[in-house]
Coordinates of C-alpha atoms and ligand atoms in Angstrom, one line a residue:
M1 CA -152.2 -70.5 86.7
R2 CA -151.2 -72.3 83.6
K3 CA -153.0 -69.9 81.4
R4 CA -151.1 -67.0 83.0
L5 CA -147.8 -68.6 82.5
S6 CA -148.6 -69.3 78.9
V7 CA -149.0 -65.6 78.4
L8 CA -146.2 -64.4 80.7
I9 CA -143.4 -66.6 79.2
P10 CA -143.9 -65.6 75.5
G11 CA -144.3 -62.0 76.8
L12 CA -140.9 -62.2 78.6
I13 CA -139.3 -63.8 75.5
L14 CA -140.6 -61.0 73.3
I15 CA -139.3 -58.3 75.6
A16 CA -135.8 -60.0 75.8
V17 CA -135.6 -60.4 72.0
G18 CA -136.7 -56.8 71.5
T19 CA -134.1 -55.5 73.9
A20 CA -131.4 -57.5 72.2
V21 CA -132.3 -56.2 68.7
F22 CA -132.4 -52.6 70.1
A23 CA -129.0 -53.1 71.7
Q24 CA -127.6 -54.1 68.2
F25 CA -128.7 -50.8 66.8
Q26 CA -127.0 -48.9 69.6
S27 CA -123.6 -50.6 69.3
G28 CA -121.5 -49.3 66.4
S29 CA -122.2 -46.0 64.8
Y30 CA -124.5 -47.2 62.0
G31 CA -127.7 -47.1 64.0
S32 CA -130.8 -45.7 62.4
T33 CA -130.1 -42.3 64.0
Q34 CA -126.5 -42.1 62.7
T35 CA -126.5 -43.5 59.2
N36 CA -123.1 -43.4 57.4
S37 CA -121.3 -41.7 60.3
I38 CA -117.7 -42.9 60.3
E39 CA -115.6 -41.2 62.9
Q40 CA -112.1 -40.1 61.8
T41 CA -109.4 -37.9 63.4
V42 CA -108.9 -34.4 62.1
P43 CA -106.1 -34.3 59.5
P44 CA -102.9 -32.5 60.6
Q45 CA -102.8 -28.8 59.7
L46 CA -100.4 -28.0 56.9
A47 CA -97.9 -25.1 57.2
Q48 CA -99.5 -21.9 56.0
D49 CA -96.4 -19.9 55.0
G50 CA -94.6 -22.6 52.9
N51 CA -91.2 -21.4 54.1
F52 CA -88.5 -24.1 54.1
S53 CA -84.8 -23.9 54.2
V54 CA -82.3 -26.3 52.7
A55 CA -78.6 -26.2 53.5
P56 CA -76.2 -25.9 50.5
F57 CA -75.5 -29.1 48.8
P58 CA -71.9 -30.1 49.7
S59 CA -70.3 -30.3 46.2
F60 CA -66.7 -29.9 45.5
V61 CA -65.8 -27.2 43.0
P62 CA -62.2 -27.6 42.0
E63 CA -60.0 -24.6 41.1
L64 CA -59.0 -24.6 37.4
A65 CA -55.4 -24.0 36.4
E66 CA -54.4 -20.3 36.0
G67 CA -54.1 -19.1 32.5
E68 CA -55.8 -17.5 29.5
G69 CA -59.2 -18.9 28.8
R70 CA -59.9 -19.9 32.4
A71 CA -62.7 -17.4 32.9
E72 CA -64.4 -18.5 29.7
T73 CA -64.1 -22.2 30.6
Q74 CA -65.5 -21.4 34.1
D75 CA -68.4 -19.4 32.5
F76 CA -69.4 -21.7 29.7
C77 CA -68.6 -25.1 31.0
T78 CA -70.5 -24.9 34.2
T79 CA -74.1 -24.4 32.8
C80 CA -74.8 -28.2 33.0
H81 CA -72.1 -29.6 35.3
S82 CA -69.3 -28.3 37.4
T83 CA -65.7 -27.9 36.3
R84 CA -65.1 -31.1 38.2
Y85 CA -66.0 -32.9 34.9
I86 CA -62.8 -31.4 33.5
T87 CA -60.5 -32.1 36.4
M88 CA -61.7 -35.6 37.1
Q89 CA -60.6 -36.7 33.6
P90 CA -57.2 -38.3 33.2
P91 CA -54.8 -36.1 31.3
L92 CA -56.3 -36.2 27.8
P93 CA -54.4 -35.7 24.5
A94 CA -55.0 -32.3 22.7
P95 CA -57.3 -33.7 20.0
T96 CA -59.5 -35.4 22.6
W97 CA -60.1 -32.0 24.3
D98 CA -61.1 -30.6 20.9
A99 CA -63.5 -33.4 20.4
E100 CA -64.8 -33.1 23.9
V101 CA -65.7 -29.4 23.6
N102 CA -67.3 -30.1 20.2
K103 CA -69.3 -33.0 21.7
M104 CA -70.6 -30.6 24.4
I105 CA -71.8 -28.2 21.7
K106 CA -73.1 -30.6 19.0
T107 CA -74.3 -33.5 21.1
F108 CA -75.4 -31.9 24.4
G109 CA -76.4 -28.5 22.9
A110 CA -74.0 -26.2 24.9
S111 CA -74.4 -22.8 23.5
I112 CA -70.9 -21.4 23.1
P113 CA -69.8 -18.9 20.5
E114 CA -67.3 -20.3 18.0
A115 CA -64.5 -17.9 19.0
T116 CA -65.0 -18.7 22.8
A117 CA -65.1 -22.5 22.0
K118 CA -61.6 -22.1 20.4
E119 CA -60.3 -20.3 23.4
I120 CA -61.6 -23.0 25.7
I121 CA -60.1 -25.7 23.6
S122 CA -56.7 -24.0 23.6
Y123 CA -56.9 -23.4 27.4
L124 CA -57.7 -27.1 28.0
Q125 CA -55.0 -28.2 25.6
E126 CA -52.5 -26.0 27.5
H127 CA -53.2 -27.2 31.0
Y128 CA -54.9 -30.6 30.9
T129 CA -52.9 -32.9 28.5
P130 CA -50.3 -35.6 29.6
E131 CA -47.5 -33.2 28.6
N132 CA -48.6 -30.2 30.7
R133 CA -51.1 -31.2 33.4
K134 CA -49.8 -30.2 36.8
H135 CA -52.5 -31.3 39.2
Ligands
LIG1 C1 -75.5 -28.2 27.5 C2 -74.9 -28.8 28.7 C3 -73.4 -28.9 28.8 C4 -72.5 -27.9 28.8 C5 -72.7 -26.4 28.6 C6 -71.2 -28.6 28.9 N1 -71.4 -29.9 29.1 FE1 -69.9 -31.2 29.5 N2 -71.3 -32.7 29.7 C7 -72.7 -32.5 29.5 C8 -73.3 -33.8 29.6 C9 -74.8 -34.1 29.4 C10 -72.3 -34.7 29.9 C11 -72.4 -36.2 30.1 C12 -72.8 -36.4 31.5 C13 -72.8 -37.8 32.0 O1 -72.5 -38.7 31.2 O2 -73.0 -38.0 33.2 C14 -71.1 -34.0 29.9 C15 -69.8 -34.6 30.2 C16 -68.6 -33.9 30.2 C17 -67.3 -34.5 30.4 C18 -67.1 -36.0 30.8 C19 -66.7 -36.8 29.6 C20 -67.8 -37.1 28.7 O3 -67.6 -36.9 27.4 O4 -68.9 -37.5 29.1 C21 -66.4 -33.6 30.2 C22 -64.9 -33.7 30.3 C23 -67.1 -32.3 29.9 N3 -68.4 -32.6 29.9 C24 -66.5 -31.1 29.6 C25 -67.2 -30.0 29.3 C26 -66.5 -28.8 28.9 C27 -65.0 -28.6 28.8 C28 -67.5 -27.8 28.7 C29 -67.3 -26.4 28.2 C30 -66.8 -26.3 26.9 C31 -68.8 -28.5 28.9 N4 -68.5 -29.8 29.3 C32 -70.0 -27.9 28.8 C33 -73.3 -31.4 29.2 C34 -72.7 -30.2 29.0

């Protein structure tokens, strides 16, 4: 009887340990049958047509004063910024407008023909100085 138990107990222990080790392999997804398998969700599908719509940016474009040279000012002074840069200035003395237009050309690289630049300067000097600015 004792001899039988001495075989049976180690045998049962061996089976228990074996089952526990096997259970370890099964839990998780890195068992010997599924090496390196990491489960991830499928990434969301991207839009295929790439069509997006954006509403117009709400920017205020002020009316410039009526007068000769207005069209040129509107054409040449709106390449980089709106005419708001003109109207948001305080009334500037005539020589300051001259310097301002020349700064746009020389410093910031505005490409404005010389004759047109002169027309723009006269226009600004006739409508945007402390003596004549109306609004
Ligand atoms: C090549 C681009 C360009 C063109 C064209 C241009 N500007 Fe500018 N303007 C600038 C830049 C750059 C500034 C400085 C912007 C800032 O500081 O935020 C500026 C600023 C100004 C300012 C604000 C005062 C200052 O000196 O910073 C006024 C006024 C102005 N511009 C008037 C004009 C007028 C008038 C014309 C047409 C003759 C004109 N700009 C054309 C680039 C340009």
